[in-house]
Amino acid sequence: MSLKEQLTDDMKTAMRGGDKDRLGVIRLVLAAIKQREVDERIQLDDAQVLSVLEKMLKQRKDSVTQYSAAGREDLADVERAEMVVIEAYMPAKLSEAEVDALIDAAIAETGASSARDMGKVVGVVKGKVAGRADMGQVSARIKAKLGG
């Protein structure tokens, strides 16, 4: 079952169960997926659906930071609740050791030796960690390993 089909089934289950909060978040996700499909005139596969979910998670994290800074914990809590629902559809996160191993393998594969080669390494690692690690943190680790 594809991720999109899973979301649709979970939406129906939430409707039947009367879980309005979960239903609202799932509808938001499906709307974002549908919007991208319409804009690009394609059918999204699981990898592309994951990228939509990652983008939504990043938006929620940014919102939580801004709401907390403004003293609006009530709104930050709503965003955190939405993040929990979205994260349920993300693949399991990689451990730090697994991320480091992938980075080391990518450095060896590309022959990278300095911070100038960071783009090559990021390109290789990005496909392998999609949805399973925060690319901001991965990029920082790559930069540190390459002496940037």
XYZ file of C-alpha atoms in Angstrom:
148
model
C 0.000 0.000 0.000
C 1.411 3.386 -0.973
C 1.784 6.188 1.518
C -0.972 8.167 -0.195
C -3.367 5.205 0.056
C -2.424 4.786 3.725
C -3.256 8.438 4.372
C -6.622 8.067 2.610
C -7.487 4.949 4.628
C -6.468 6.671 7.860
C -8.630 9.663 6.919
C -11.645 7.374 6.545
C -10.853 5.686 9.860
C -10.550 9.064 11.603
C -13.907 10.119 10.108
C -15.614 6.979 11.380
C -13.941 7.276 14.785
C -14.756 10.954 15.190
C -11.093 11.916 15.711
C -11.429 15.486 14.443
C -7.888 16.635 15.242
C -6.234 13.732 13.415
C -8.722 14.050 10.555
C -7.879 17.724 10.119
C -4.139 17.076 9.917
C -4.555 14.187 7.461
C -6.761 16.366 5.273
C -4.081 19.072 5.323
C -1.473 16.529 4.224
C -3.659 15.137 1.450
C -4.448 18.669 0.267
C -0.731 19.505 0.087
C -0.089 16.307 -1.878
C -2.975 17.010 -4.241
C -1.814 20.611 -4.720
C 1.662 19.453 -5.751
C 0.182 16.856 -8.112
C -1.999 19.488 -9.763
C 0.816 22.053 -9.966
C 3.299 19.622 -11.507
C 0.738 17.506 -13.415
C 2.138 14.236 -12.029
C 1.200 11.447 -9.648
C 3.444 11.547 -6.584
C 5.271 8.377 -5.574
C 6.179 7.563 -1.967
C 9.502 9.439 -2.110
C 7.776 12.585 -3.333
C 5.026 12.221 -0.716
C 7.777 11.973 1.920
C 9.265 15.223 0.666
C 5.857 16.891 1.087
C 5.654 15.509 4.630
C 9.193 16.724 5.402
C 8.292 20.197 4.193
C 5.176 20.226 6.367
C 7.184 19.099 9.407
C 9.744 21.841 8.822
C 6.956 24.415 8.587
C 5.497 23.187 11.867
C 8.899 23.299 13.615
C 9.414 26.876 12.445
C 5.942 27.802 13.649
C 6.554 26.245 17.082
C 9.752 28.276 17.427
C 8.008 31.499 16.458
C 4.952 30.874 18.639
C 7.115 29.985 21.637
C 9.208 33.127 21.162
C 6.007 35.180 21.066
C 4.690 33.529 24.237
C 1.826 31.756 22.465
C 2.238 28.246 23.875
C -1.393 27.464 23.037
C -0.648 27.804 19.316
C 2.707 26.048 19.687
C 0.914 23.080 21.275
C -1.445 22.830 18.276
C 1.553 22.751 15.920
C 3.271 20.099 18.064
C 0.129 17.936 17.942
C 0.092 18.232 14.146
C 3.772 17.254 14.050
C 3.011 14.049 15.974
C 0.409 13.013 13.385
C 2.681 13.824 10.433
C 5.698 12.074 11.993
C 3.658 8.869 12.216
C 3.916 8.600 8.416
C 7.659 9.211 8.273
C 10.121 6.311 8.129
C 12.145 5.458 11.238
C 14.900 7.958 11.998
C 18.527 6.958 11.503
C 20.847 6.864 14.497
C 23.865 9.174 14.651
C 26.175 6.225 13.967
C 24.179 5.246 10.864
C 24.277 8.826 9.559
C 28.032 9.013 10.182
C 28.536 5.704 8.348
C 26.552 6.990 5.351
C 28.578 10.216 5.327
C 31.881 8.314 5.510
C 30.778 6.045 2.659
C 29.735 9.055 0.554
C 33.059 10.796 1.193
C 34.912 7.663 0.104
C 32.637 7.222 -2.929
C 33.082 10.793 -4.158
C 36.734 11.134 -3.179
C 35.914 14.337 -1.310
C 38.831 15.890 0.540
C 37.836 19.455 1.396
C 34.840 21.676 2.038
C 34.772 22.454 -1.698
C 33.545 18.915 -2.317
C 30.657 19.247 0.127
C 28.027 19.511 -2.636
C 29.026 16.150 -4.094
C 28.815 14.449 -0.701
C 25.469 16.082 0.170
C 24.072 14.939 -3.184
C 24.992 11.324 -2.487
C 23.846 11.332 1.151
C 20.563 13.180 0.522
C 19.047 10.324 -1.477
C 19.984 7.772 1.166
C 18.638 9.628 4.194
C 15.478 11.082 2.652
C 12.905 11.448 5.398
C 15.035 9.613 7.936
C 17.334 12.423 9.098
C 17.330 16.208 9.279
C 19.353 17.405 6.293
C 20.418 20.552 8.160
C 22.154 18.443 10.782
C 23.533 16.056 8.158
C 25.009 18.981 6.209
C 26.640 20.335 9.356
C 28.206 16.930 10.029
C 29.489 16.678 6.463
C 30.987 20.138 6.742
C 32.709 19.202 10.018
C 34.126 15.994 8.534
C 35.452 17.825 5.484
C 37.093 20.453 7.649
C 34.753 23.280 6.742
